[in-house]
mmCIF file of C-alpha atoms in Angstrom:
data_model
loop_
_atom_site.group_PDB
_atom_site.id
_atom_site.type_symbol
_atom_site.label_atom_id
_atom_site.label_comp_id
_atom_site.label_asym_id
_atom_site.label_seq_id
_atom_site.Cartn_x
_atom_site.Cartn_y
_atom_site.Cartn_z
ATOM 1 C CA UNK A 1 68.786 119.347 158.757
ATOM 2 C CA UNK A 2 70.641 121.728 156.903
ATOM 3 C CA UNK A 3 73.835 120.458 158.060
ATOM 4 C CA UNK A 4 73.026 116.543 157.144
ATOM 5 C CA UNK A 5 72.817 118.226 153.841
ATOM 6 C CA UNK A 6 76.338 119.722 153.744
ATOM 7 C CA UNK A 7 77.617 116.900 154.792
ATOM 8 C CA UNK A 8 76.067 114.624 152.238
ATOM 9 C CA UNK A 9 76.646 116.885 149.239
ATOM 10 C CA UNK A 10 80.529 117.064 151.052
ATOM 11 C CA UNK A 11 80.951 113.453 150.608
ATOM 12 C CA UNK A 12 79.611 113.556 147.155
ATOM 13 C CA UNK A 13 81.936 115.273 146.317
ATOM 14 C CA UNK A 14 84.547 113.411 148.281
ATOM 15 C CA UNK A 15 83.901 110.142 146.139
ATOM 16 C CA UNK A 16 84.006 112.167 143.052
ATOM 17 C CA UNK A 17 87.092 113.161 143.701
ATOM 18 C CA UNK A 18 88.995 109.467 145.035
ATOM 19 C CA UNK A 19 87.050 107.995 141.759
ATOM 20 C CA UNK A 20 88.591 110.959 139.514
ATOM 21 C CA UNK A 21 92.250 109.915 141.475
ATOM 22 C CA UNK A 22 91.443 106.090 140.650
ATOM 23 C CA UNK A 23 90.557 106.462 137.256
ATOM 24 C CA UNK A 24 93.966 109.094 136.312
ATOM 25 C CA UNK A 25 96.420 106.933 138.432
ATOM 26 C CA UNK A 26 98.165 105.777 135.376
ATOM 27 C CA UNK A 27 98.470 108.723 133.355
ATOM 28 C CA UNK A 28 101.599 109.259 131.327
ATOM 29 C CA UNK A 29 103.421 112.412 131.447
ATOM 30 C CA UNK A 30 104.739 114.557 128.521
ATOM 31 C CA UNK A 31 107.807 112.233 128.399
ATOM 32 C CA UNK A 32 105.459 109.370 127.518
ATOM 33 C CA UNK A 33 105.525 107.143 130.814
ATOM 34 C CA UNK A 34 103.852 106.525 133.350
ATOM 35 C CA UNK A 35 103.991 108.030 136.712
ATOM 36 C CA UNK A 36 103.876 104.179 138.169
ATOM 37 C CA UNK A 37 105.200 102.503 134.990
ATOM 38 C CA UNK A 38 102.289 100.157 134.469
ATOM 39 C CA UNK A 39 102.240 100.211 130.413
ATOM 40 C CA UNK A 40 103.739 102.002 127.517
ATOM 41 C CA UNK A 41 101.545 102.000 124.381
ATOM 42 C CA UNK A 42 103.570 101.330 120.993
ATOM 43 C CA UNK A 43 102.285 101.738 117.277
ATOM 44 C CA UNK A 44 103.346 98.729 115.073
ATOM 45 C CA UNK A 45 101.472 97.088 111.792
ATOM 46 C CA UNK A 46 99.589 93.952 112.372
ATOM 47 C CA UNK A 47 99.473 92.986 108.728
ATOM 48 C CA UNK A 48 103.312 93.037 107.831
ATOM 49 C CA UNK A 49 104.867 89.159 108.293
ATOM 50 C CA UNK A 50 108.289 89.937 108.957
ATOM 51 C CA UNK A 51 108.270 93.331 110.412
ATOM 52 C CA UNK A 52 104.749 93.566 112.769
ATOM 53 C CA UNK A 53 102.113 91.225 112.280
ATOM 54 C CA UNK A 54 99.467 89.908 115.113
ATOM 55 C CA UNK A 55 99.192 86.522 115.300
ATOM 56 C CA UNK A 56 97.117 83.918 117.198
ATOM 57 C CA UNK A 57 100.581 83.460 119.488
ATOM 58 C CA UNK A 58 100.699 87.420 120.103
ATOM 59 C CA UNK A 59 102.936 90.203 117.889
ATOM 60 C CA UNK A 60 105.984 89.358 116.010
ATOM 61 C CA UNK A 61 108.444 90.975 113.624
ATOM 62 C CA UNK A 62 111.417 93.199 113.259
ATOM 63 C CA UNK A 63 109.961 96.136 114.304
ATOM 64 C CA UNK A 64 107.915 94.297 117.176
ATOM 65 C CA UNK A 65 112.119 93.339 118.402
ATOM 66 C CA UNK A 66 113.411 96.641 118.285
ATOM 67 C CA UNK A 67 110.005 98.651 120.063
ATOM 68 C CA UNK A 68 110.015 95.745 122.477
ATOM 69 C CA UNK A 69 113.874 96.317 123.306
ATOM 70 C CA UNK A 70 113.483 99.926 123.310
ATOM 71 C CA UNK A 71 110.725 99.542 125.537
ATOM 72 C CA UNK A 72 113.034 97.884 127.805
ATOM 73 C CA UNK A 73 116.080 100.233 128.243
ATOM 74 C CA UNK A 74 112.658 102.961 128.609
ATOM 75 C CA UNK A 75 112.080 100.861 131.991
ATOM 76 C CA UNK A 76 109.111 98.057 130.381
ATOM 77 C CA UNK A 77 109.162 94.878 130.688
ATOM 78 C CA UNK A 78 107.302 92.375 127.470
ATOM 79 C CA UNK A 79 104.304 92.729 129.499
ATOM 80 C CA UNK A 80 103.579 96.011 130.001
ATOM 81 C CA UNK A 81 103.620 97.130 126.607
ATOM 82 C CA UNK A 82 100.077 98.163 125.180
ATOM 83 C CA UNK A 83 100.503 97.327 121.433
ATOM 84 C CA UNK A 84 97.931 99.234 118.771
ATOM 85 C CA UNK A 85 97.468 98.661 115.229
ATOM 86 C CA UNK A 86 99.054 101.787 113.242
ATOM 87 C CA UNK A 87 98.143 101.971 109.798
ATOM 88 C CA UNK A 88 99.950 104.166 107.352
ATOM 89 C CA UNK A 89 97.560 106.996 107.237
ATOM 90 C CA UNK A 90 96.823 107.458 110.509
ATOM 91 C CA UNK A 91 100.428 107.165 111.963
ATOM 92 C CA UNK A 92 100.560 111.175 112.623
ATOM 93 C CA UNK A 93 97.550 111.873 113.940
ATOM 94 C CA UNK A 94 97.868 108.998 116.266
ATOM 95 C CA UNK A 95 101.050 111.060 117.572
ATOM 96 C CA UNK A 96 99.554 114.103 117.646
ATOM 97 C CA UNK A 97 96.681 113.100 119.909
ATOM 98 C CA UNK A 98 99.125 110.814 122.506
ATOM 99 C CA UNK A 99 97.279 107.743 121.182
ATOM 100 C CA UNK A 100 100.777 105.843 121.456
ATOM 101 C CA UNK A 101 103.831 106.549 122.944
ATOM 102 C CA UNK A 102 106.140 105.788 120.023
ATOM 103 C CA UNK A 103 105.252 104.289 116.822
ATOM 104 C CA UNK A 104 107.700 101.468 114.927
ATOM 105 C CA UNK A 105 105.752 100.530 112.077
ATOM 106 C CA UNK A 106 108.334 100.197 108.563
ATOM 107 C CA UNK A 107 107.907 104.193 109.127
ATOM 108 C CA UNK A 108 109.700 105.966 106.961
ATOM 109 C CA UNK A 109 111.254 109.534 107.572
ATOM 110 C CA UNK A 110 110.656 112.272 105.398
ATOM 111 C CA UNK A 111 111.111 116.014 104.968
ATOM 112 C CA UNK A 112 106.973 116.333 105.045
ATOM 113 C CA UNK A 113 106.448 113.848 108.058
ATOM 114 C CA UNK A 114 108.956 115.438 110.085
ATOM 115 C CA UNK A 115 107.210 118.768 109.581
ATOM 116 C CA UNK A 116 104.364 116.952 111.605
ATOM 117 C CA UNK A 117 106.680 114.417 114.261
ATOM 118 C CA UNK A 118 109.431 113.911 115.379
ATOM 119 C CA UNK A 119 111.761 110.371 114.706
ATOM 120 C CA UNK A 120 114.399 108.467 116.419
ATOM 121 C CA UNK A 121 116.627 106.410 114.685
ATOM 122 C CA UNK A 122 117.513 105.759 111.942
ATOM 123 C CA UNK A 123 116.895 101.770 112.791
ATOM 124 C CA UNK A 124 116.892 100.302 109.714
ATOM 125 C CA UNK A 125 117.454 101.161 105.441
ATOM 126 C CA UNK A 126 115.541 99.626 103.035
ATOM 127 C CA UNK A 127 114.536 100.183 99.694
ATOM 128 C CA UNK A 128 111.604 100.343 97.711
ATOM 129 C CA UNK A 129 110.961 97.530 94.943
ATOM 130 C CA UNK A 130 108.080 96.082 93.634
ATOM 131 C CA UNK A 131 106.299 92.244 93.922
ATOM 132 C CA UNK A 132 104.760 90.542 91.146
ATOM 133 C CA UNK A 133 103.569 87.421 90.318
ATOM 134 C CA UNK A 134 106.298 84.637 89.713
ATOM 135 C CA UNK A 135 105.026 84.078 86.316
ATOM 136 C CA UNK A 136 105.005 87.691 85.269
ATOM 137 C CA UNK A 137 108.270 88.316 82.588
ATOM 138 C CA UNK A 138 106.196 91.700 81.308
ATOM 139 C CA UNK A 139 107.988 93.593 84.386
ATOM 140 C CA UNK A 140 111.705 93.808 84.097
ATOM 141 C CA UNK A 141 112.498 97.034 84.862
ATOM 142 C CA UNK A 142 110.957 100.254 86.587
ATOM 143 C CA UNK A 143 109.565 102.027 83.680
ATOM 144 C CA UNK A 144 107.736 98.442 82.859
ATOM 145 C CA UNK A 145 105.032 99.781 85.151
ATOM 146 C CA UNK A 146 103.678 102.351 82.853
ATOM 147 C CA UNK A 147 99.947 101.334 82.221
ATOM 148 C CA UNK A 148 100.161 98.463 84.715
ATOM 149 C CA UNK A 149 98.098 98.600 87.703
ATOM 150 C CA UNK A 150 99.828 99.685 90.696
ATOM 151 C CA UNK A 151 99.036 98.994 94.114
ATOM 152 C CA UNK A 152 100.099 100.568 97.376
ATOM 153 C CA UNK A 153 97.755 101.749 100.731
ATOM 154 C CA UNK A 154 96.587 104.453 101.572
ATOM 155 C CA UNK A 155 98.940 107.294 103.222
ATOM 156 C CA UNK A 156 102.445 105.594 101.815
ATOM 157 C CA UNK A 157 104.406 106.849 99.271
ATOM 158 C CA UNK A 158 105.698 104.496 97.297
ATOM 159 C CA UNK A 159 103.292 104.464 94.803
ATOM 160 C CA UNK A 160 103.698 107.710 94.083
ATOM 161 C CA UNK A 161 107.201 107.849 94.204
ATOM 162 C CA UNK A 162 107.143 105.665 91.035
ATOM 163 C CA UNK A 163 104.003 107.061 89.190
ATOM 164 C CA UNK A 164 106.526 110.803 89.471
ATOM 165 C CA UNK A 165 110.141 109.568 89.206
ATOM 166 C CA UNK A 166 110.504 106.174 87.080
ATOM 167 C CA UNK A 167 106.858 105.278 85.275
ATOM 168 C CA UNK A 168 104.218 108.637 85.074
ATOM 169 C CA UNK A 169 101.315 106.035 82.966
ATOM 170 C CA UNK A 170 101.248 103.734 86.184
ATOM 171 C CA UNK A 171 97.892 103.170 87.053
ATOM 172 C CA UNK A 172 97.468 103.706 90.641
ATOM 173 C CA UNK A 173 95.364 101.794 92.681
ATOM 174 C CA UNK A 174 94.967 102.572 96.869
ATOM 175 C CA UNK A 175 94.182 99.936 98.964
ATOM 176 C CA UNK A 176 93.757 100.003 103.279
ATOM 177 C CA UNK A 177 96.532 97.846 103.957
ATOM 178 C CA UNK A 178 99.413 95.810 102.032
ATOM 179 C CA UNK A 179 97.390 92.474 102.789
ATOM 180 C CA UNK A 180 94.513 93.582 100.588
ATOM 181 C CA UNK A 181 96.933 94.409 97.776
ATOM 182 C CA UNK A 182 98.296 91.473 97.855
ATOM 183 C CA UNK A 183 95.015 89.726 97.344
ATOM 184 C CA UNK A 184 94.569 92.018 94.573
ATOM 185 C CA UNK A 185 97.783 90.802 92.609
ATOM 186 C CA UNK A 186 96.824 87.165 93.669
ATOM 187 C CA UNK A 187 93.528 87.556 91.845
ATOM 188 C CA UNK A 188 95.088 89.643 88.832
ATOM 189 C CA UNK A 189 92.922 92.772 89.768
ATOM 190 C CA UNK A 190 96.209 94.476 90.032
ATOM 191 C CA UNK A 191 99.534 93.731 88.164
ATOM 192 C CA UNK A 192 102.374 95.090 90.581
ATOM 193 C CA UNK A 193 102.544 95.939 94.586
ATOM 194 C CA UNK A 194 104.843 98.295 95.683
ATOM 195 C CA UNK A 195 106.780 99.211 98.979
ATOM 196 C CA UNK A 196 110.035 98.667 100.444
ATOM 197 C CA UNK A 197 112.138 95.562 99.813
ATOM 198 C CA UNK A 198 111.899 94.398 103.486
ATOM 199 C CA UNK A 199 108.084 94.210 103.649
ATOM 200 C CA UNK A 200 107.998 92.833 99.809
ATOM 201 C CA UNK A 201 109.848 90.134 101.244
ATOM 202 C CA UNK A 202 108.066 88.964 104.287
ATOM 203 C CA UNK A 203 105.083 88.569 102.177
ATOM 204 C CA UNK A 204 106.568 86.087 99.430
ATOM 205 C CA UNK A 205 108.102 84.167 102.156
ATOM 206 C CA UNK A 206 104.808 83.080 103.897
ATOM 207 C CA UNK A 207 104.403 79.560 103.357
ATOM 208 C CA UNK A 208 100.907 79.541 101.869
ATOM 209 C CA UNK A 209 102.484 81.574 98.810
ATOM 210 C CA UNK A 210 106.516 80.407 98.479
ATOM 211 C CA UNK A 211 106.614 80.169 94.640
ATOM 212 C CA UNK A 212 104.012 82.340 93.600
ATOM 213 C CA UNK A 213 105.691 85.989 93.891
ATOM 214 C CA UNK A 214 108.879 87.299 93.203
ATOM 215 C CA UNK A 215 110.808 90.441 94.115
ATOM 216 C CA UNK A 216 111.878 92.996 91.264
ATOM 217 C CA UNK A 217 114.954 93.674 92.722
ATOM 218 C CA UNK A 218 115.175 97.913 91.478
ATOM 219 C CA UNK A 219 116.062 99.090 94.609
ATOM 220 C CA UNK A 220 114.445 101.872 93.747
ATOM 221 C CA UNK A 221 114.579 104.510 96.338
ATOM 222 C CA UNK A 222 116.013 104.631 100.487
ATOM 223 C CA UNK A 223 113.815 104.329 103.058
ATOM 224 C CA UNK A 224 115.135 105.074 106.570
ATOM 225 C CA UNK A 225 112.893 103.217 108.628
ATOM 226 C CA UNK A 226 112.541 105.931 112.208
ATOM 227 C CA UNK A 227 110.485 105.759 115.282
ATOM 228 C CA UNK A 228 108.060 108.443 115.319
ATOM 229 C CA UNK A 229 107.182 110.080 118.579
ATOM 230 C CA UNK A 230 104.743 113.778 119.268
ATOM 231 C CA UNK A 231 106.877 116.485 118.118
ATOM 232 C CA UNK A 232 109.067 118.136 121.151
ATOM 233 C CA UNK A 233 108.641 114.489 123.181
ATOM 234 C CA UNK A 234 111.864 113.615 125.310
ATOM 235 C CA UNK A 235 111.362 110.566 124.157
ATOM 236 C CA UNK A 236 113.319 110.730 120.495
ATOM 237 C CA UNK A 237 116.758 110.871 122.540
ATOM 238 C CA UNK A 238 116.114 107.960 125.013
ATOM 239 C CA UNK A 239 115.097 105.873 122.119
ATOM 240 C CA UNK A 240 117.949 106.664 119.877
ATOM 241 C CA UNK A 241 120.713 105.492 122.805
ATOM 242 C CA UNK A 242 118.357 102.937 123.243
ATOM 243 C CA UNK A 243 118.893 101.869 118.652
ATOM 244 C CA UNK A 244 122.743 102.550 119.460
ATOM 245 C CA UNK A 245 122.795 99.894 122.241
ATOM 246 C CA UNK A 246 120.613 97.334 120.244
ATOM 247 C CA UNK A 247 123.283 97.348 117.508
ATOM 248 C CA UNK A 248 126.562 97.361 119.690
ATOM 249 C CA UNK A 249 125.672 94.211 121.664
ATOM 250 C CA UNK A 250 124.590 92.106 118.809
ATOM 251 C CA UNK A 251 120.555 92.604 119.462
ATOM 252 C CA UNK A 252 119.797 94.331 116.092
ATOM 253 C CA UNK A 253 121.832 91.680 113.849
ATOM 254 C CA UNK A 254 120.297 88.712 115.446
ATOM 255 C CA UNK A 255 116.315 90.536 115.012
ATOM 256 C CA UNK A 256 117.663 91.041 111.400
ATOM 257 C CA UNK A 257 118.142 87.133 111.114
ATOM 258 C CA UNK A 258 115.284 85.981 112.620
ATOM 259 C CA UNK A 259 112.805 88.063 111.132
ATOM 260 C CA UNK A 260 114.335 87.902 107.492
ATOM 261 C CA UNK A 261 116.157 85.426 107.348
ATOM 262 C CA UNK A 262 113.870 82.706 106.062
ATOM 263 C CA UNK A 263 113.563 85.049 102.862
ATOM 264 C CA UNK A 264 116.874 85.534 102.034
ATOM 265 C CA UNK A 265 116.621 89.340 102.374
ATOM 266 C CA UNK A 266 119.804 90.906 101.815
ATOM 267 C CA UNK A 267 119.785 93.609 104.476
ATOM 268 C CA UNK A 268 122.012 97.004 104.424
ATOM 269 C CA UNK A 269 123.895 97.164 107.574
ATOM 270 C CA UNK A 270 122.676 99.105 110.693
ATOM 271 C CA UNK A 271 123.084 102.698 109.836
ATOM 272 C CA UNK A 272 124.433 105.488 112.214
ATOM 273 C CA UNK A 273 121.745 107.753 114.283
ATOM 274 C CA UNK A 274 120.916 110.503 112.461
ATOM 275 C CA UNK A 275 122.537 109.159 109.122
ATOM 276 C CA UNK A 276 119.238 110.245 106.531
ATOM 277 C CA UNK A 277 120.014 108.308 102.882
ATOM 278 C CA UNK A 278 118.548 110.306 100.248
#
């Protein structure tokens, strides 16, 4: 009797154990694959036309190019990459706690974020402008902001950046994400959006509102688009031979024209690994 017992509490334990084994077989290691290479999980935006937006086809956008050809020299095909929404504020944290494996998501790389991640690239400079409505001539310059409302989300700087540097009686205004600023500045709740020049410009060239918005064109500050990976990850060097080969065999340019080139966006060229424009 006592040794029906063993044996049943023995196999318990047996199929707690080949469950455990079933469950873990596609953990990633601290390089951020797979032991078996079944999926790689990448940060983009979903909201962003242009750059990473879902769509009822699937995910599309510059940054959905380069992660997806990244992926690939990293050993993934189309299909095994796990995509997850990465809004601004939470693009750290989602590092931090292995949520994703990299994150592309018009990411920007500064002193303070690089205290908290690491980044590979640079992959791409833009600049930071503003959008307003077509029929606005009150905004004609930087410092035309002061006591307009301003509108950015939540966790980016570029608000900011003009509220301290060009126009310090901007009215600030934080929304989640750039789509419900933009329905803000549709409905005159808000006067101006702000971010960088590439994003600006996927927006006004959606089809449901070509006419309505125009770009300010101040170029007001450099943003070095980077992919962010956990600080210390292998990862940042694989993916920045991985930038290096997108650009030398013509990958990058042609992303670059078929993500912005409906909206005539004039685009700096690909800038050198490591090459930081203040």
């Amino acid at each position: 009797m006592k040794l029906r017992k063993v044996t049943a509490a023995s196999a318990a334990v047996l199929a707690l154990a080949v469950g455990a084994t079933a469950c873990g077989g596609g953990k990633k290691d601290d390089n951020g694959s797979s032991g078996g290479g079944k999926k790689i999980t990448i940060g983009i935006k979903f909201d962003q036309p242009g750059l990473g937006q879902k769509t009822p086809q699937g995910y599309a956008g510059f940054d959905v190019d380069v992660a997806t050809y990244v992926a690939k020299k990293l050993g993934y095909s189309a299909d095994q990459i796990e995509w997850k929404e990465s809004k601004s504020a939470d693009r750290e944290t989602m590092l931090q706690r292995g949520d994703v494996d990299f994150i592309a998501a018009t990411y920007s790389i500064t002193p303070e974020r690089q205290q908290k991640v690491d980044f590979a690239g640079p992959y791409l400079l833009a600049h930071q402008d503003v959008l307003i409505r077509a029929d606005d001539s009150s905004i004609k310059s930087p410092s035309d902001l002061n006591k307009k409302k301003l509108c950015s989300v939540t966790g980016s700087t570029s608000a900011q950046n003009v509220h301290d540097k060009l126009a310090p009686k901007a009215q600030l205004q934080q929304y989640p994400t750039y789509s419900a600023c933009l329905t803000g500045l549709q409905s005159k709740a808000i006067d101006a959006l702000t971010t960088d020049d590439s994003i600006l410009a996927g927006y006004a060239a959606q089809s449901q509102f070509k006419g309505k918005f125009k770009l300010g064109g101040f170029k007001m500050t450099n943003e070095n688009y980077g992919i962010g990976v956990k600080k210390g990850s292998a990862l940042k060097d694989k993916i920045n031979k991985a930038l290096e080969e997108m650009v030398s065999d013509g990958s990058w340019e042609a992303a670059v024209k078929k993500n912005f080139g409906p909206a005539d966006y004039k685009n700096e060229p690909a800038p050198k690994i490591g090459d930081i424009k203040s």
